[in-house]
């Protein structure tokens, strides 16, 4: 006797986490790089995008859009470098300050649909906080923001879309000073010295030249609501298309607990090319 079959429609790459892989079934997340000088508004632009896509109040495990800061990929400093950093003599705006390998590997893991764990960054102590780990769950859209996200070719080529937040340097300095004093434990003299010795020259040498790689340049950062709305609209269209494509790729399968011989399987007959393999509908 054949068991009664319950047909169930699943997506091609149905997985354990919320029934989806990368948020978009069987597809890598849409990876967006967001660069720009210090205090240009990168994080604020990302926050606006998340807000407009209705993500801010969503539980972390369920988010369709997530944002990661490149600052979580600063490399560990040697003891002598820590001493330099404490005296304001370490260049945190130079590409060598970052762990390029880990950055690339983590983004590749994200693109492969893996859950990744990254430490947070402690600006006061110039070090990664391995006691405060962020868990990044698979999402449909991943924003990766930082001053040098387009600098490293191997990282740059992973992005599906590249944004550059272009805010003039006076405005950036005027925003960095209070932020670093209020949030990052600096005093005025330290902020200005670091800016003149490292931040400004490194911006000109390493960050600004990467603007040419951007698909979209956002003048005035988060003030530019027109640009942000257009980007959000574009992301929505991409997500809708991917969703539509994944629905077209659905197949019918038999519940795993039911074992059938191929010739007697209505489900198989409906989807089989005669070789016992399920086929995608055309
Ligand atoms: N459009 C804006 N108007 C006023 N303040 C802003 C604006 N965008 C950002 N800021 C402030 O400037 C500082 C730096 O912004 P942030 O988004 O953190 O820049 P980044 O991520 O590029 O370093 C923050 O204190 C933020 O609140
Ligand atoms: O220990 C540190 C690490 C980094 N910085 C500065 O941070 C900015 C990058 O962050 P933004 O949010 O893009 O401004 C970079 O310019 C570094 O100088 C630091 O001061 N101390």
CSV table of C-alpha atoms and ligand atoms in Angstrom, one decimal:
chain,number,residue,atom,x,y,z
A,1,UNK,CA,0.0,0.0,0.0
A,2,UNK,CA,1.2,3.5,-0.8
A,3,UNK,CA,1.1,6.0,1.9
A,4,UNK,CA,-1.1,9.1,1.4
A,5,UNK,CA,1.2,11.8,0.1
A,6,UNK,CA,1.2,15.2,1.5
A,7,UNK,CA,2.8,17.5,-1.1
A,8,UNK,CA,4.6,20.5,0.3
A,9,UNK,CA,6.2,23.2,-1.7
A,10,UNK,CA,9.6,24.3,-0.7
A,11,UNK,CA,12.2,26.6,-2.1
A,12,UNK,CA,15.2,25.1,-3.9
A,13,UNK,CA,17.5,26.0,-1.1
A,14,UNK,CA,15.3,25.8,1.9
A,15,UNK,CA,17.4,25.8,5.1
A,16,UNK,CA,17.0,25.8,8.8
A,17,UNK,CA,17.1,29.5,9.5
A,18,UNK,CA,13.6,30.9,9.0
A,19,UNK,CA,13.3,28.7,6.0
A,20,UNK,CA,15.7,30.7,4.0
A,21,UNK,CA,19.3,30.9,3.0
A,22,UNK,CA,20.8,34.4,2.9
A,23,UNK,CA,17.2,35.7,3.2
A,24,UNK,CA,16.8,35.2,-0.5
A,25,UNK,CA,16.2,31.6,-1.3
A,26,UNK,CA,19.3,30.1,-2.9
A,27,UNK,CA,20.8,33.4,-3.6
A,28,UNK,CA,23.7,35.3,-2.0
A,29,UNK,CA,22.8,38.4,-0.1
A,30,UNK,CA,23.0,41.7,-2.0
A,31,UNK,CA,26.2,43.2,-0.7
A,32,UNK,CA,26.4,47.0,-0.6
A,33,UNK,CA,29.7,48.8,0.2
A,34,UNK,CA,29.3,52.3,1.7
A,35,UNK,CA,32.4,54.4,1.8
A,36,UNK,CA,33.3,58.0,2.5
A,37,UNK,CA,35.6,60.0,4.7
A,38,UNK,CA,35.5,60.0,8.4
A,39,UNK,CA,32.2,61.5,9.8
A,40,UNK,CA,30.8,61.9,6.3
A,41,UNK,CA,27.6,60.2,7.5
A,42,UNK,CA,28.2,56.6,6.4
A,43,UNK,CA,26.6,55.0,9.5
A,44,UNK,CA,23.8,57.6,9.4
A,45,UNK,CA,23.0,56.8,5.7
A,46,UNK,CA,23.0,53.1,6.5
A,47,UNK,CA,20.7,53.7,9.4
A,48,UNK,CA,18.3,55.7,7.1
A,49,UNK,CA,18.3,52.9,4.5
A,50,UNK,CA,17.5,50.4,7.3
A,51,UNK,CA,14.7,52.6,8.6
A,52,UNK,CA,13.1,53.1,5.2
A,53,UNK,CA,13.2,49.4,4.6
A,54,UNK,CA,11.5,48.9,7.9
A,55,UNK,CA,14.3,47.0,9.6
A,56,UNK,CA,15.2,48.9,12.7
A,57,UNK,CA,12.6,47.4,15.0
A,58,UNK,CA,13.0,43.9,13.6
A,59,UNK,CA,14.7,41.3,15.8
A,60,UNK,CA,18.3,40.7,14.8
A,61,UNK,CA,17.7,37.1,13.8
A,62,UNK,CA,14.9,38.1,11.5
A,63,UNK,CA,16.4,41.2,9.7
A,64,UNK,CA,16.4,41.3,6.0
A,65,UNK,CA,18.9,44.2,6.0
A,66,UNK,CA,22.0,44.3,8.3
A,67,UNK,CA,24.8,46.7,8.6
A,68,UNK,CA,28.4,45.9,9.5
A,69,UNK,CA,31.2,48.5,10.2
A,70,UNK,CA,34.6,48.0,8.8
A,71,UNK,CA,36.0,49.2,12.1
A,72,UNK,CA,35.3,45.7,13.4
A,73,UNK,CA,38.1,44.6,11.2
A,74,UNK,CA,40.9,46.7,12.6
A,75,UNK,CA,43.8,44.4,13.3
A,76,UNK,CA,45.1,43.7,16.8
A,77,UNK,CA,47.9,46.1,17.7
A,78,UNK,CA,51.3,45.0,19.0
A,79,UNK,CA,52.3,46.3,22.5
A,80,UNK,CA,54.4,49.0,21.0
A,81,UNK,CA,51.6,50.0,18.6
A,82,UNK,CA,49.2,50.3,21.6
A,83,UNK,CA,51.6,52.7,23.2
A,84,UNK,CA,51.8,54.7,20.0
A,85,UNK,CA,47.9,54.7,19.7
A,86,UNK,CA,47.7,56.0,23.3
A,87,UNK,CA,49.9,58.9,22.4
A,88,UNK,CA,47.9,59.6,19.2
A,89,UNK,CA,50.8,58.4,17.1
A,90,UNK,CA,49.2,55.4,15.4
A,91,UNK,CA,47.7,55.8,12.0
A,92,UNK,CA,44.2,54.2,12.1
A,93,UNK,CA,43.4,55.7,8.6
A,94,UNK,CA,46.1,53.7,6.8
A,95,UNK,CA,45.1,50.4,5.0
A,96,UNK,CA,47.7,48.5,7.1
A,97,UNK,CA,45.7,49.2,10.2
A,98,UNK,CA,43.0,46.7,8.9
A,99,UNK,CA,42.9,42.9,8.8
A,100,UNK,CA,42.2,42.6,5.1
A,101,UNK,CA,42.2,38.8,5.1
A,102,UNK,CA,39.6,38.5,7.8
A,103,UNK,CA,37.5,41.2,6.2
A,104,UNK,CA,37.5,39.3,2.9
A,105,UNK,CA,36.9,35.9,4.5
A,106,UNK,CA,34.0,37.2,6.6
A,107,UNK,CA,32.3,38.9,3.6
A,108,UNK,CA,32.7,35.6,1.6
A,109,UNK,CA,31.2,33.7,4.5
A,110,UNK,CA,28.3,36.1,4.5
A,111,UNK,CA,27.9,35.7,0.7
A,112,UNK,CA,27.9,31.9,1.2
A,113,UNK,CA,24.9,32.3,3.6
A,114,UNK,CA,26.8,31.5,6.8
A,115,UNK,CA,26.1,33.1,10.2
A,116,UNK,CA,29.2,35.1,11.2
A,117,UNK,CA,30.5,36.3,14.5
A,118,UNK,CA,32.4,39.5,14.6
A,119,UNK,CA,33.9,41.4,17.6
A,120,UNK,CA,32.8,45.0,18.3
A,121,UNK,CA,35.4,47.8,18.3
A,122,UNK,CA,36.4,49.8,21.3
A,123,UNK,CA,37.6,53.3,20.2
A,124,UNK,CA,38.5,54.3,23.7
A,125,UNK,CA,41.0,51.4,24.1
A,126,UNK,CA,41.8,51.1,20.3
A,127,UNK,CA,41.0,47.4,20.4
A,128,UNK,CA,38.5,44.8,19.4
A,129,UNK,CA,36.1,43.6,22.1
A,130,UNK,CA,36.1,39.8,22.0
A,131,UNK,CA,33.7,39.8,25.0
A,132,UNK,CA,31.1,41.7,22.9
A,133,UNK,CA,30.5,39.7,19.8
A,134,UNK,CA,28.0,40.6,17.1
A,135,UNK,CA,26.2,37.7,15.5
A,136,UNK,CA,25.3,38.5,11.9
A,137,UNK,CA,22.4,36.3,10.6
A,138,UNK,CA,21.8,35.6,7.0
A,139,UNK,CA,20.0,38.6,5.4
A,140,UNK,CA,18.8,39.7,2.0
A,141,UNK,CA,20.9,42.9,2.0
A,142,UNK,CA,24.2,43.5,3.8
A,143,UNK,CA,25.6,47.0,4.1
A,144,UNK,CA,29.3,47.1,4.8
A,145,UNK,CA,30.5,50.6,5.7
A,146,UNK,CA,33.9,52.1,6.4
A,147,UNK,CA,36.5,54.6,5.2
A,148,UNK,CA,38.5,52.0,3.2
A,149,UNK,CA,35.9,49.4,2.1
A,150,UNK,CA,36.8,50.1,-1.6
A,151,UNK,CA,40.5,50.3,-1.1
A,152,UNK,CA,41.3,46.5,-1.1
A,153,UNK,CA,40.7,45.1,-4.6
A,154,UNK,CA,39.8,41.6,-3.3
A,155,UNK,CA,37.1,43.1,-0.9
A,156,UNK,CA,35.9,45.7,-3.5
A,157,UNK,CA,35.1,43.1,-6.1
A,158,UNK,CA,32.6,41.4,-3.7
A,159,UNK,CA,30.2,44.3,-3.6
A,160,UNK,CA,27.1,44.3,-5.8
A,161,UNK,CA,26.6,48.0,-5.3
A,162,UNK,CA,29.0,50.7,-4.1
A,163,UNK,CA,28.0,54.0,-2.5
A,164,UNK,CA,30.3,56.8,-1.6
A,165,UNK,CA,29.1,59.4,0.9
A,166,UNK,CA,30.6,62.7,-0.2
A,167,UNK,CA,30.5,65.3,2.5
A,168,UNK,CA,32.8,68.3,2.5
A,169,UNK,CA,35.8,68.1,4.8
A,170,UNK,CA,34.9,71.1,6.9
A,171,UNK,CA,31.6,69.6,7.8
A,172,UNK,CA,33.2,66.2,8.5
A,173,UNK,CA,35.8,67.8,10.8
A,174,UNK,CA,33.0,69.8,12.5
A,175,UNK,CA,31.2,66.5,13.1
A,176,UNK,CA,34.1,64.4,14.1
A,177,UNK,CA,35.3,66.7,16.8
A,178,UNK,CA,32.2,66.5,19.0
A,179,UNK,CA,31.7,62.9,18.2
A,180,UNK,CA,35.2,61.8,19.2
A,181,UNK,CA,35.1,63.9,22.4
A,182,UNK,CA,31.6,62.7,23.4
A,183,UNK,CA,31.6,59.1,22.2
A,184,UNK,CA,35.2,58.1,21.7
A,185,UNK,CA,36.9,59.4,24.8
A,186,UNK,CA,39.2,62.0,23.2
A,187,UNK,CA,40.0,65.6,24.0
A,188,UNK,CA,40.0,68.5,21.5
A,189,UNK,CA,43.8,68.6,21.1
A,190,UNK,CA,44.0,64.9,20.4
A,191,UNK,CA,41.3,65.0,17.8
A,192,UNK,CA,42.8,67.9,16.0
A,193,UNK,CA,46.4,66.5,16.1
A,194,UNK,CA,45.2,63.1,14.8
A,195,UNK,CA,43.2,64.8,12.1
A,196,UNK,CA,46.1,66.9,10.8
A,197,UNK,CA,48.7,64.2,11.1
A,198,UNK,CA,46.9,61.1,9.9
A,199,UNK,CA,43.2,61.4,9.1
A,200,UNK,CA,43.3,64.2,6.5
A,201,UNK,CA,46.5,63.0,4.6
A,202,UNK,CA,45.2,59.4,4.6
A,203,UNK,CA,41.8,60.5,3.4
A,204,UNK,CA,43.5,62.2,0.4
A,205,UNK,CA,45.9,59.3,-0.3
A,206,UNK,CA,43.7,56.2,0.3
A,207,UNK,CA,40.0,57.0,0.7
A,208,UNK,CA,39.2,59.8,-1.7
A,209,UNK,CA,40.7,58.0,-4.7
A,210,UNK,CA,38.3,55.1,-4.2
A,211,UNK,CA,35.4,57.4,-5.0
A,212,UNK,CA,35.9,56.5,-8.6
A,213,UNK,CA,34.8,52.9,-7.9
A,214,UNK,CA,31.4,54.0,-6.6
A,215,UNK,CA,28.2,53.4,-8.5
A,216,UNK,CA,26.4,56.1,-6.7
A,217,UNK,CA,27.9,59.2,-5.0
A,218,UNK,CA,25.7,60.7,-2.3
A,219,UNK,CA,26.5,64.4,-1.8
A,220,UNK,CA,25.7,65.7,1.7
A,221,UNK,CA,25.1,62.2,3.2
A,222,UNK,CA,22.0,61.7,5.2
A,223,UNK,CA,20.7,65.2,4.3
A,224,UNK,CA,20.3,64.0,0.8
A,225,UNK,CA,16.9,62.3,1.2
A,226,UNK,CA,16.4,62.2,-2.6
A,227,UNK,CA,19.5,60.1,-3.1
A,228,UNK,CA,18.6,57.8,-0.2
A,229,UNK,CA,15.0,57.3,-1.5
A,230,UNK,CA,16.3,56.4,-4.9
A,231,UNK,CA,18.8,53.9,-3.4
A,232,UNK,CA,16.0,52.4,-1.2
A,233,UNK,CA,13.8,52.1,-4.2
A,234,UNK,CA,16.5,50.3,-6.2
A,235,UNK,CA,17.1,47.9,-3.3
A,236,UNK,CA,13.4,47.2,-3.1
A,237,UNK,CA,13.2,46.4,-6.8
A,238,UNK,CA,16.2,44.1,-6.6
A,239,UNK,CA,14.7,42.3,-3.6
A,240,UNK,CA,11.3,42.0,-5.3
A,241,UNK,CA,12.9,40.5,-8.5
A,242,UNK,CA,14.9,38.0,-6.5
A,243,UNK,CA,11.8,37.0,-4.6
A,244,UNK,CA,9.8,36.6,-7.8
A,245,UNK,CA,12.7,34.5,-9.3
A,246,UNK,CA,12.9,32.3,-6.2
A,247,UNK,CA,9.1,31.7,-6.3
A,248,UNK,CA,9.4,30.6,-9.9
A,249,UNK,CA,12.1,28.1,-8.8
A,250,UNK,CA,9.9,26.4,-6.3
A,251,UNK,CA,9.5,22.6,-6.6
A,252,UNK,CA,7.2,20.1,-5.0
A,253,UNK,CA,8.8,17.4,-2.8
A,254,UNK,CA,7.6,14.6,-0.7
A,255,UNK,CA,8.1,14.9,3.1
A,256,UNK,CA,11.4,13.5,4.1
A,257,UNK,CA,9.8,10.8,6.4
A,258,UNK,CA,7.9,9.2,3.5
A,259,UNK,CA,10.0,6.8,1.4
A,260,UNK,CA,8.7,5.9,-2.0
A,261,UNK,CA,9.9,4.0,-4.9
A,262,UNK,CA,10.4,6.4,-7.8
A,263,UNK,CA,7.9,4.8,-10.2
A,264,UNK,CA,5.0,5.1,-7.8
A,265,UNK,CA,5.6,8.7,-6.8
A,266,UNK,CA,3.0,11.2,-8.0
A,267,UNK,CA,5.2,13.9,-6.8
A,268,UNK,CA,8.1,12.5,-8.7
A,269,UNK,CA,6.0,12.0,-11.8
A,270,UNK,CA,5.0,15.6,-11.7
A,271,UNK,CA,8.6,16.8,-11.5
A,272,UNK,CA,10.7,14.0,-12.9
A,273,UNK,CA,12.6,13.8,-16.1
A,274,UNK,CA,12.4,10.0,-15.8
A,275,UNK,CA,15.7,9.7,-14.1
A,276,UNK,CA,14.4,9.9,-10.5
A,277,UNK,CA,15.7,13.5,-10.2
A,278,UNK,CA,13.4,16.3,-9.4
A,279,UNK,CA,13.4,19.1,-11.9
A,280,UNK,CA,12.8,22.8,-11.7
A,281,UNK,CA,9.6,23.9,-13.4
A,282,UNK,CA,10.4,26.0,-16.5
B,1,LIG,N1,23.1,65.0,8.1
B,1,LIG,C1,23.6,65.1,9.3
B,1,LIG,N2,23.4,66.3,10.0
B,1,LIG,C2,23.9,66.5,11.2
B,1,LIG,N3,24.7,65.6,11.8
B,1,LIG,C3,25.0,64.5,11.2
B,1,LIG,C4,24.5,64.2,9.9
B,1,LIG,N4,25.0,63.0,9.5
B,1,LIG,C5,25.8,62.5,10.5
B,1,LIG,N5,25.8,63.4,11.5
B,1,LIG,C6,26.5,63.3,12.8
B,1,LIG,O1,27.9,63.3,12.4
B,1,LIG,C7,28.6,62.3,13.2
B,1,LIG,C8,29.2,61.4,12.2
B,1,LIG,O2,28.2,60.7,11.5
B,1,LIG,P1,28.3,59.2,11.1
B,1,LIG,O3,27.1,58.8,10.4
B,1,LIG,O4,28.7,58.4,12.3
B,1,LIG,O5,29.6,59.2,10.1
B,1,LIG,P2,30.6,58.1,9.6
B,1,LIG,O6,29.9,56.8,9.8
B,1,LIG,O7,30.8,58.4,8.2
B,1,LIG,O8,31.8,58.2,10.5
B,1,LIG,C9,27.6,61.7,14.1
B,1,LIG,O9,27.7,62.3,15.3
B,1,LIG,C10,26.3,61.9,13.4
B,1,LIG,O10,25.2,62.0,14.4
B,2,LIG,O1,41.1,53.2,17.6
B,2,LIG,C1,40.7,54.0,16.7
B,2,LIG,C2,40.2,53.5,15.5
B,2,LIG,C3,39.7,54.3,14.6
B,2,LIG,N1,39.8,55.6,14.7
B,2,LIG,C4,39.3,56.6,13.7
B,2,LIG,O2,38.0,56.2,13.3
B,2,LIG,C5,37.8,56.6,11.9
B,2,LIG,C6,36.9,55.7,11.2
B,2,LIG,O3,35.6,55.7,11.7
B,2,LIG,P1,34.5,56.6,11.1
B,2,LIG,O4,33.2,56.2,11.8
B,2,LIG,O5,34.4,56.3,9.6
B,2,LIG,O6,34.9,58.0,11.3
B,2,LIG,C7,39.2,56.7,11.3
B,2,LIG,O7,39.3,58.0,10.7
B,2,LIG,C8,40.1,56.6,12.5
B,2,LIG,O8,41.0,57.7,12.6
B,2,LIG,C9,40.3,56.1,15.9
B,2,LIG,O9,40.4,57.4,16.1
B,2,LIG,N2,40.8,55.3,16.8
